[in-house]
PDB file of C-alpha atoms in Angstrom:
ATOM      1  CA  MET A   1      26.742 -21.093 -57.938  1.00 55.00           C
ATOM      2  CA  THR A   2      26.426 -17.410 -56.976  1.00 51.00           C
ATOM      3  CA  THR A   3      27.785 -14.273 -58.084  1.00 48.00           C
ATOM      4  CA  HIS A   4      31.517 -14.506 -56.663  1.00 46.00           C
ATOM      5  CA  HIS A   5      32.024 -17.779 -58.950  1.00 50.00           C
ATOM      6  CA  LEU A   6      31.045 -14.959 -61.978  1.00 48.00           C
ATOM      7  CA  LYS A   7      33.129 -12.762 -61.458  1.00 46.00           C
ATOM      8  CA  ASP A   8      35.757 -11.888 -64.377  1.00 43.00           C
ATOM      9  CA  ASP A   9      38.841 -11.900 -62.603  1.00 40.00           C
ATOM     10  CA  ARG A  10      41.451 -10.946 -65.609  1.00 41.00           C
ATOM     11  CA  PRO A  11      42.880  -7.998 -65.630  1.00 37.00           C
ATOM     12  CA  SER A  12      40.942  -5.131 -67.343  1.00 41.00           C
ATOM     13  CA  HIS A  13      42.340  -3.747 -70.540  1.00 41.00           C
ATOM     14  CA  ARG A  14      39.245  -1.780 -71.777  1.00 42.00           C
ATOM     15  CA  ALA A  15      37.672   1.079 -69.544  1.00 39.00           C
ATOM     16  CA  ARG A  16      34.077   0.600 -67.601  1.00 44.00           C
ATOM     17  CA  HIS A  17      31.499   3.168 -68.755  1.00 51.00           C
ATOM     18  CA  MET A  18      29.366   1.976 -66.677  1.00 63.00           C
ATOM     19  CA  ALA A  19      28.251   0.162 -63.430  1.00 69.00           C
ATOM     20  CA  SER A  20      26.996  -3.668 -63.299  1.00 75.00           C
ATOM     21  CA  LYS A  21      23.866  -4.060 -65.710  1.00 85.00           C
ATOM     22  CA  VAL A  22      23.105  -7.457 -64.329  1.00 90.00           C
ATOM     23  CA  PRO A  23      21.556  -8.375 -61.027  1.00 92.00           C
ATOM     24  CA  GLU A  24      23.608 -10.683 -58.140  1.00 91.00           C
ATOM     25  CA  VAL A  25      23.881 -14.111 -58.628  1.00 91.00           C
ATOM     26  CA  THR A  26      21.671 -15.193 -55.595  1.00 92.00           C
ATOM     27  CA  VAL A  27      18.705 -18.156 -54.964  1.00 94.00           C
ATOM     28  CA  TYR A  28      16.844 -14.602 -55.947  1.00 95.00           C
ATOM     29  CA  PHE A  29      17.647 -14.790 -59.237  1.00 96.00           C
ATOM     30  CA  TRP A  30      16.987 -18.738 -59.893  1.00 95.00           C
ATOM     31  CA  ILE A  31      13.774 -18.365 -58.466  1.00 96.00           C
ATOM     32  CA  ILE A  32      12.418 -15.593 -60.739  1.00 97.00           C
ATOM     33  CA  LYS A  33      14.688 -16.094 -63.508  1.00 96.00           C
ATOM     34  CA  VAL A  34      12.017 -20.069 -63.330  1.00 95.00           C
ATOM     35  CA  LEU A  35       9.430 -17.476 -63.292  1.00 96.00           C
ATOM     36  CA  THR A  36       9.448 -15.466 -66.108  1.00 96.00           C
ATOM     37  CA  THR A  37       9.757 -18.517 -67.894  1.00 93.00           C
ATOM     38  CA  GLY A  38       6.651 -20.390 -67.003  1.00 93.00           C
ATOM     39  CA  MET A  39       4.883 -16.594 -67.395  1.00 95.00           C
ATOM     40  CA  GLY A  40       6.353 -15.511 -71.144  1.00 93.00           C
ATOM     41  CA  GLU A  41       5.341 -19.096 -72.406  1.00 91.00           C
ATOM     42  CA  THR A  42       1.359 -19.126 -71.389  1.00 94.00           C
ATOM     43  CA  ALA A  43       1.390 -15.086 -71.651  1.00 94.00           C
ATOM     44  CA  SER A  44       2.485 -15.741 -74.803  1.00 92.00           C
ATOM     45  CA  ASP A  45      -0.569 -18.585 -75.839  1.00 91.00           C
ATOM     46  CA  PHE A  46      -3.120 -16.274 -74.148  1.00 93.00           C
ATOM     47  CA  LEU A  47      -2.495 -13.238 -76.049  1.00 92.00           C
ATOM     48  CA  ALA A  48      -2.128 -15.502 -79.151  1.00 88.00           C
ATOM     49  CA  HIS A  49      -5.695 -17.026 -78.042  1.00 88.00           C
ATOM     50  CA  VAL A  50      -6.964 -13.588 -77.299  1.00 92.00           C
ATOM     51  CA  LEU A  51      -5.759 -11.071 -79.679  1.00 90.00           C
ATOM     52  CA  GLY A  52      -5.168 -13.751 -82.466  1.00 87.00           C
ATOM     53  CA  PRO A  53      -1.161 -14.842 -83.487  1.00 84.00           C
ATOM     54  CA  VAL A  54      -0.761 -11.697 -85.475  1.00 85.00           C
ATOM     55  CA  PRO A  55      -1.344  -8.695 -83.417  1.00 90.00           C
ATOM     56  CA  ALA A  56       0.017 -10.700 -80.296  1.00 89.00           C
ATOM     57  CA  VAL A  57       3.742 -11.048 -82.228  1.00 89.00           C
ATOM     58  CA  GLY A  58       3.391  -7.760 -83.236  1.00 91.00           C
ATOM     59  CA  LEU A  59       2.318  -6.378 -79.922  1.00 93.00           C
ATOM     60  CA  GLY A  60       5.207  -8.625 -78.372  1.00 91.00           C
ATOM     61  CA  GLY A  61       8.037  -7.008 -80.693  1.00 92.00           C
ATOM     62  CA  VAL A  62       6.751  -3.652 -79.396  1.00 95.00           C
ATOM     63  CA  ALA A  63       7.193  -3.999 -75.653  1.00 95.00           C
ATOM     64  CA  LEU A  64      10.523  -6.030 -76.059  1.00 95.00           C
ATOM     65  CA  VAL A  65      12.427  -3.289 -77.663  1.00 96.00           C
ATOM     66  CA  ALA A  66      11.042  -0.509 -75.347  1.00 97.00           C
ATOM     67  CA  ALA A  67      11.827  -2.936 -72.050  1.00 97.00           C
ATOM     68  CA  LEU A  68      15.484  -3.397 -73.555  1.00 96.00           C
ATOM     69  CA  ALA A  69      15.411   0.261 -74.890  1.00 96.00           C
ATOM     70  CA  VAL A  70      15.089   1.411 -71.364  1.00 96.00           C
ATOM     71  CA  GLN A  71      17.695  -1.386 -70.152  1.00 95.00           C
ATOM     72  CA  LEU A  72      19.934  -0.284 -72.204  1.00 93.00           C
ATOM     73  CA  ALA A  73      19.519   3.604 -71.597  1.00 93.00           C
ATOM     74  CA  VAL A  74      20.117   3.104 -67.459  1.00 91.00           C
ATOM     75  CA  ARG A  75      23.677   3.787 -66.616  1.00 87.00           C
ATOM     76  CA  ARG A  76      23.183   0.101 -63.599  1.00 87.00           C
ATOM     77  CA  TYR A  77      21.126  -2.933 -62.724  1.00 91.00           C
ATOM     78  CA  VAL A  78      17.591  -1.272 -61.344  1.00 93.00           C
ATOM     79  CA  ALA A  79      15.435  -4.444 -60.651  1.00 95.00           C
ATOM     80  CA  TRP A  80      11.915  -3.442 -62.241  1.00 96.00           C
ATOM     81  CA  ILE A  81      13.952  -2.454 -65.162  1.00 96.00           C
ATOM     82  CA  TYR A  82      15.937  -5.002 -65.734  1.00 96.00           C
ATOM     83  CA  TRP A  83      13.530  -7.699 -65.003  1.00 97.00           C
ATOM     84  CA  THR A  84      10.763  -6.208 -67.126  1.00 97.00           C
ATOM     85  CA  ALA A  85      13.125  -6.899 -69.980  1.00 97.00           C
ATOM     86  CA  ILE A  86      13.658 -10.599 -68.757  1.00 96.00           C
ATOM     87  CA  VAL A  87       9.910 -10.769 -68.835  1.00 96.00           C
ATOM     88  CA  MET A  88       9.340  -9.451 -72.417  1.00 95.00           C
ATOM     89  CA  VAL A  89      12.307 -11.500 -73.507  1.00 93.00           C
ATOM     90  CA  SER A  90      10.703 -14.418 -72.233  1.00 93.00           C
ATOM     91  CA  VAL A  91       7.285 -13.417 -73.508  1.00 93.00           C
ATOM     92  CA  PHE A  92       8.583 -12.357 -77.599  1.00 90.00           C
ATOM     93  CA  GLY A  93      11.448 -15.595 -77.465  1.00 82.00           C
ATOM     94  CA  THR A  94       8.232 -17.856 -77.295  1.00 85.00           C
ATOM     95  CA  MET A  95       6.593 -16.066 -79.988  1.00 85.00           C
ATOM     96  CA  ALA A  96       9.502 -16.507 -81.984  1.00 79.00           C
ATOM     97  CA  ALA A  97       9.658 -19.958 -81.670  1.00 79.00           C
ATOM     98  CA  ASP A  98       6.089 -20.783 -82.105  1.00 79.00           C
ATOM     99  CA  VAL A  99       6.120 -18.583 -84.816  1.00 79.00           C
ATOM    100  CA  LEU A 100       8.328 -21.128 -86.791  1.00 79.00           C
ATOM    101  CA  HIS A 101       6.292 -24.124 -85.650  1.00 79.00           C
ATOM    102  CA  VAL A 102       2.625 -22.612 -85.706  1.00 77.00           C
ATOM    103  CA  GLY A 103       3.356 -20.098 -88.424  1.00 75.00           C
ATOM    104  CA  LEU A 104       5.830 -21.754 -90.598  1.00 79.00           C
ATOM    105  CA  GLY A 105       5.251 -25.711 -89.914  1.00 84.00           C
ATOM    106  CA  VAL A 106       9.429 -26.177 -88.646  1.00 87.00           C
ATOM    107  CA  PRO A 107       8.998 -29.187 -86.835  1.00 89.00           C
ATOM    108  CA  TYR A 108      10.441 -28.415 -83.040  1.00 87.00           C
ATOM    109  CA  SER A 109      13.190 -31.467 -83.814  1.00 89.00           C
ATOM    110  CA  LEU A 110      14.203 -28.813 -86.496  1.00 90.00           C
ATOM    111  CA  SER A 111      13.565 -25.515 -84.457  1.00 87.00           C
ATOM    112  CA  THR A 112      15.870 -26.847 -80.973  1.00 90.00           C
ATOM    113  CA  PRO A 113      18.849 -27.109 -83.013  1.00 93.00           C
ATOM    114  CA  PHE A 114      18.373 -24.112 -85.006  1.00 91.00           C
ATOM    115  CA  PHE A 115      17.681 -22.198 -82.052  1.00 89.00           C
ATOM    116  CA  MET A 116      20.785 -24.177 -80.455  1.00 93.00           C
ATOM    117  CA  ALA A 117      22.975 -22.655 -82.978  1.00 95.00           C
ATOM    118  CA  ALA A 118      22.139 -19.202 -83.004  1.00 94.00           C
ATOM    119  CA  LEU A 119      22.903 -19.233 -79.237  1.00 94.00           C
ATOM    120  CA  ALA A 120      26.578 -20.934 -80.014  1.00 95.00           C
ATOM    121  CA  ALA A 121      27.113 -18.137 -82.615  1.00 97.00           C
ATOM    122  CA  VAL A 122      26.325 -15.340 -80.774  1.00 96.00           C
ATOM    123  CA  PHE A 123      28.342 -16.947 -77.512  1.00 96.00           C
ATOM    124  CA  ALA A 124      31.285 -17.692 -80.392  1.00 97.00           C
ATOM    125  CA  LEU A 125      30.888 -13.837 -81.606  1.00 97.00           C
ATOM    126  CA  TRP A 126      30.333 -12.859 -78.026  1.00 96.00           C
ATOM    127  CA  TYR A 127      33.631 -14.894 -77.078  1.00 95.00           C
ATOM    128  CA  ARG A 128      35.958 -13.558 -79.876  1.00 95.00           C
ATOM    129  CA  SER A 129      34.715 -10.124 -79.329  1.00 95.00           C
ATOM    130  CA  GLU A 130      35.281  -9.805 -75.519  1.00 93.00           C
ATOM    131  CA  ARG A 131      37.354 -12.907 -74.459  1.00 92.00           C
ATOM    132  CA  THR A 132      35.038 -13.613 -71.756  1.00 91.00           C
ATOM    133  CA  LEU A 133      31.645 -14.496 -71.343  1.00 93.00           C
ATOM    134  CA  SER A 134      31.084 -13.895 -67.426  1.00 90.00           C
ATOM    135  CA  ILE A 135      27.595 -12.564 -67.402  1.00 88.00           C
ATOM    136  CA  HIS A 136      29.476  -9.913 -64.618  1.00 82.00           C
ATOM    137  CA  SER A 137      31.964  -8.130 -66.930  1.00 83.00           C
ATOM    138  CA  VAL A 138      28.692  -6.402 -68.801  1.00 86.00           C
ATOM    139  CA  HIS A 139      30.390  -3.344 -67.791  1.00 85.00           C
ATOM    140  CA  THR A 140      29.961  -2.044 -71.827  1.00 89.00           C
ATOM    141  CA  ARG A 141      27.018  -1.316 -74.425  1.00 89.00           C
ATOM    142  CA  ARG A 142      28.850  -3.968 -76.874  1.00 92.00           C
ATOM    143  CA  ARG A 143      29.198  -6.643 -74.138  1.00 93.00           C
ATOM    144  CA  GLU A 144      25.478  -5.610 -72.823  1.00 94.00           C
ATOM    145  CA  THR A 145      23.812  -6.253 -76.831  1.00 94.00           C
ATOM    146  CA  PHE A 146      25.776  -9.805 -76.347  1.00 95.00           C
ATOM    147  CA  TYR A 147      24.423 -10.305 -73.373  1.00 95.00           C
ATOM    148  CA  TRP A 148      21.002  -9.921 -74.318  1.00 95.00           C
ATOM    149  CA  ALA A 149      21.462 -11.276 -77.598  1.00 94.00           C
ATOM    150  CA  ALA A 150      22.478 -14.796 -75.567  1.00 94.00           C
ATOM    151  CA  VAL A 151      19.389 -14.279 -73.298  1.00 94.00           C
ATOM    152  CA  LEU A 152      17.088 -14.114 -76.098  1.00 91.00           C
ATOM    153  CA  ALA A 153      18.672 -16.982 -77.774  1.00 91.00           C
ATOM    154  CA  THR A 154      18.179 -18.904 -74.874  1.00 90.00           C
ATOM    155  CA  PHE A 155      14.312 -18.243 -73.989  1.00 88.00           C
ATOM    156  CA  ALA A 156      13.745 -19.354 -77.481  1.00 85.00           C
ATOM    157  CA  LEU A 157      15.551 -22.220 -77.655  1.00 87.00           C
ATOM    158  CA  GLY A 158      14.407 -23.607 -73.999  1.00 86.00           C
ATOM    159  CA  THR A 159      10.558 -23.062 -75.466  1.00 84.00           C
ATOM    160  CA  ALA A 160      11.559 -25.347 -78.510  1.00 86.00           C
ATOM    161  CA  ALA A 161      13.269 -27.529 -76.534  1.00 90.00           C
ATOM    162  CA  GLY A 162      10.537 -27.926 -74.005  1.00 89.00           C
ATOM    163  CA  ASP A 163       8.186 -28.326 -76.335  1.00 88.00           C
ATOM    164  CA  LEU A 164       9.687 -30.885 -78.081  1.00 90.00           C
ATOM    165  CA  THR A 165      10.198 -33.422 -75.118  1.00 93.00           C
ATOM    166  CA  ALA A 166       6.580 -32.527 -74.343  1.00 90.00           C
ATOM    167  CA  THR A 167       5.378 -33.653 -77.650  1.00 88.00           C
ATOM    168  CA  ILE A 168       7.120 -36.676 -77.870  1.00 90.00           C
ATOM    169  CA  GLY A 169       5.174 -38.600 -75.364  1.00 87.00           C
ATOM    170  CA  LEU A 170       6.736 -36.949 -72.209  1.00 91.00           C
ATOM    171  CA  GLY A 171       3.820 -34.783 -71.820  1.00 93.00           C
ATOM    172  CA  TYR A 172       4.435 -31.400 -69.515  1.00 94.00           C
ATOM    173  CA  LEU A 173       4.620 -33.018 -66.321  1.00 94.00           C
ATOM    174  CA  GLY A 174       7.171 -35.292 -67.604  1.00 95.00           C
ATOM    175  CA  SER A 175       9.170 -32.673 -69.937  1.00 95.00           C
ATOM    176  CA  ALA A 176       9.527 -30.728 -65.925  1.00 95.00           C
ATOM    177  CA  VAL A 177      10.823 -33.768 -63.854  1.00 96.00           C
ATOM    178  CA  LEU A 178      13.031 -34.469 -66.791  1.00 95.00           C
ATOM    179  CA  TYR A 179      14.246 -30.943 -66.590  1.00 95.00           C
ATOM    180  CA  ALA A 180      14.620 -30.527 -62.617  1.00 94.00           C
ATOM    181  CA  ALA A 181      16.532 -33.228 -63.021  1.00 95.00           C
ATOM    182  CA  ALA A 182      19.141 -31.960 -66.044  1.00 95.00           C
ATOM    183  CA  ILE A 183      19.752 -28.759 -64.156  1.00 93.00           C
ATOM    184  CA  ALA A 184      21.129 -30.466 -60.896  1.00 92.00           C
ATOM    185  CA  VAL A 185      23.819 -31.702 -64.111  1.00 93.00           C
ATOM    186  CA  PRO A 186      26.048 -28.139 -64.543  1.00 91.00           C
ATOM    187  CA  ALA A 187      25.883 -27.198 -60.870  1.00 88.00           C
ATOM    188  CA  ALA A 188      27.303 -31.055 -59.724  1.00 91.00           C
ATOM    189  CA  ALA A 189      29.470 -30.869 -62.703  1.00 92.00           C
ATOM    190  CA  HIS A 190      30.802 -27.426 -61.122  1.00 89.00           C
ATOM    191  CA  ARG A 191      30.686 -28.521 -57.757  1.00 86.00           C
ATOM    192  CA  TRP A 192      33.236 -31.379 -58.723  1.00 88.00           C
ATOM    193  CA  GLY A 193      35.235 -29.518 -60.649  1.00 81.00           C
ATOM    194  CA  ARG A 194      34.667 -30.734 -63.935  1.00 81.00           C
ATOM    195  CA  LEU A 195      32.687 -27.600 -65.641  1.00 88.00           C
ATOM    196  CA  ASP A 196      33.705 -23.534 -65.548  1.00 90.00           C
ATOM    197  CA  ALA A 197      31.937 -21.535 -63.400  1.00 90.00           C
ATOM    198  CA  VAL A 198      31.119 -19.497 -66.657  1.00 92.00           C
ATOM    199  CA  ALA A 199      29.677 -22.356 -68.885  1.00 92.00           C
ATOM    200  CA  ALA A 200      27.818 -24.010 -65.836  1.00 93.00           C
ATOM    201  CA  PHE A 201      25.922 -21.196 -65.106  1.00 94.00           C
ATOM    202  CA  TRP A 202      24.514 -20.653 -69.544  1.00 94.00           C
ATOM    203  CA  THR A 203      24.090 -24.278 -69.390  1.00 93.00           C
ATOM    204  CA  ALA A 204      21.612 -23.665 -65.905  1.00 94.00           C
ATOM    205  CA  TYR A 205      20.303 -20.636 -67.385  1.00 94.00           C
ATOM    206  CA  VAL A 206      19.491 -22.880 -70.142  1.00 92.00           C
ATOM    207  CA  ILE A 207      17.521 -25.663 -68.851  1.00 94.00           C
ATOM    208  CA  THR A 208      15.729 -23.329 -66.581  1.00 94.00           C
ATOM    209  CA  ARG A 209      13.837 -22.148 -69.641  1.00 90.00           C
ATOM    210  CA  PRO A 210      12.163 -24.970 -70.144  1.00 92.00           C
ATOM    211  CA  LEU A 211      11.705 -26.221 -66.962  1.00 95.00           C
ATOM    212  CA  GLY A 212       9.552 -22.921 -65.734  1.00 93.00           C
ATOM    213  CA  ALA A 213       7.575 -23.186 -69.430  1.00 92.00           C
ATOM    214  CA  SER A 214       7.094 -26.830 -68.920  1.00 93.00           C
ATOM    215  CA  VAL A 215       5.600 -26.252 -65.640  1.00 95.00           C
ATOM    216  CA  ALA A 216       3.627 -23.849 -66.077  1.00 95.00           C
ATOM    217  CA  ASP A 217       1.817 -25.312 -69.011  1.00 93.00           C
ATOM    218  CA  TRP A 218       1.232 -28.310 -66.770  1.00 95.00           C
ATOM    219  CA  MET A 219      -0.784 -26.471 -64.962  1.00 97.00           C
ATOM    220  CA  ALA A 220      -2.890 -24.405 -67.775  1.00 95.00           C
ATOM    221  CA  VAL A 221      -3.381 -27.100 -70.704  1.00 93.00           C
ATOM    222  CA  GLY A 222      -6.508 -29.465 -69.915  1.00 94.00           C
ATOM    223  CA  HIS A 223      -7.071 -32.675 -68.142  1.00 94.00           C
ATOM    224  CA  ALA A 224      -6.968 -34.434 -71.693  1.00 91.00           C
ATOM    225  CA  ARG A 225      -3.488 -33.221 -72.457  1.00 89.00           C
ATOM    226  CA  GLY A 226      -2.545 -34.519 -68.664  1.00 91.00           C
ATOM    227  CA  GLY A 227      -2.776 -31.085 -67.028  1.00 94.00           C
ATOM    228  CA  LEU A 228      -4.261 -29.177 -64.314  1.00 96.00           C
ATOM    229  CA  ASP A 229      -6.360 -27.071 -66.738  1.00 96.00           C
ATOM    230  CA  LEU A 230      -6.129 -24.444 -63.977  1.00 97.00           C
ATOM    231  CA  GLY A 231      -6.255 -22.335 -67.646  1.00 96.00           C
ATOM    232  CA  LEU A 232      -4.371 -19.763 -69.753  1.00 95.00           C
ATOM    233  CA  GLY A 233      -5.145 -16.396 -68.092  1.00 96.00           C
ATOM    234  CA  PRO A 234      -5.337 -17.623 -64.220  1.00 97.00           C
ATOM    235  CA  VAL A 235      -2.020 -19.420 -64.408  1.00 97.00           C
ATOM    236  CA  THR A 236      -0.486 -16.009 -66.032  1.00 97.00           C
ATOM    237  CA  LEU A 237      -1.981 -13.682 -63.691  1.00 97.00           C
ATOM    238  CA  SER A 238      -0.204 -16.090 -60.323  1.00 97.00           C
ATOM    239  CA  TRP A 239       3.278 -16.079 -61.709  1.00 97.00           C
ATOM    240  CA  THR A 240       2.886 -12.528 -62.130  1.00 97.00           C
ATOM    241  CA  VAL A 241       1.951 -11.727 -59.221  1.00 97.00           C
ATOM    242  CA  ALA A 242       5.084 -13.719 -57.442  1.00 97.00           C
ATOM    243  CA  ILE A 243       7.280 -12.478 -59.741  1.00 98.00           C
ATOM    244  CA  LEU A 244       6.288  -8.690 -58.729  1.00 97.00           C
ATOM    245  CA  GLY A 245       6.385 -10.269 -54.717  1.00 97.00           C
ATOM    246  CA  PHE A 246      10.012 -11.335 -55.364  1.00 97.00           C
ATOM    247  CA  VAL A 247      11.256  -7.797 -57.397  1.00 97.00           C
ATOM    248  CA  GLY A 248       9.357  -5.903 -54.914  1.00 97.00           C
ATOM    249  CA  TYR A 249      11.370  -7.690 -52.636  1.00 96.00           C
ATOM    250  CA  LEU A 250      15.000  -7.211 -54.047  1.00 95.00           C
ATOM    251  CA  ALA A 251      13.645  -3.481 -54.663  1.00 93.00           C
ATOM    252  CA  VAL A 252      13.726  -2.292 -50.723  1.00 94.00           C
ATOM    253  CA  SER A 253      16.390  -5.061 -49.949  1.00 93.00           C
ATOM    254  CA  ARG A 254      18.608  -4.560 -53.224  1.00 91.00           C
ATOM    255  CA  LYS A 255      20.379  -8.242 -51.828  1.00 91.00           C
ATOM    256  CA  ASP A 256      20.740  -8.526 -55.265  1.00 90.00           C
ATOM    257  CA  ILE A 257      22.433  -5.145 -56.529  1.00 87.00           C
ATOM    258  CA  PRO A 258      26.269  -5.736 -57.499  1.00 74.00           C
ATOM    259  CA  HIS A 259      28.949  -4.606 -55.563  1.00 61.00           C
ATOM    260  CA  ASP A 260      29.600  -1.611 -58.155  1.00 55.00           C
ATOM    261  CA  ALA A 261      26.654  -0.329 -58.373  1.00 51.00           C
ATOM    262  CA  MET A 262      26.393   0.264 -54.262  1.00 48.00           C
ATOM    263  CA  PRO A 263      26.311   3.981 -53.485  1.00 46.00           C
TER     264      PRO A 263
END
């Protein structure tokens, strides 16, 4: 599932006020997406442990607002700006799900359908307003706002879903295997004509969150919880370095630059 499948081919009835604000959907997109999900999961837990839950959420919220403000201010896609915003959405999305569970005592069995409903509401409002959910129709400020609202909801949903499966008996490794198998379903359904490209994309996008988070948690948690006991800090750092490497490569190679953003 790549960019040319996701183009909005309908005749445009609106002026395009800016170039595409999202990257080309390539294999690098999916690799970095999974890396950001895992890094956001362990970074959130690490910050809560070091700073305390309240200061961590406050810091995460400020960083998220700042990252999104920069992303919304630029007129076209810039790799490091876009992926910084995704990382902060990942960190804060994890915090949002954890606040409901740890802070307010809401079980994952309730928070998962809650975030699912929130995502469905965002999609419904987006489609009602713009008549498309294609990420490559994001050429106006309103569509970009819907896009980031959907992204934030997918990260919160994925966090809750991943923790739900991990705590009902599958564990983190079992959850990772489950979501690795699940992510093949939308790809196969699209390939065989059972699912359109946009629906397949968003389904896969949601599943990458619990997939990456489950792998990162499995690497970080102790042996008593079925993990490798590498620690939150080292896992966060190693995944951050991997993200920086891939984003740096894309910034130099420009392999993810949308065609309408080319000079």
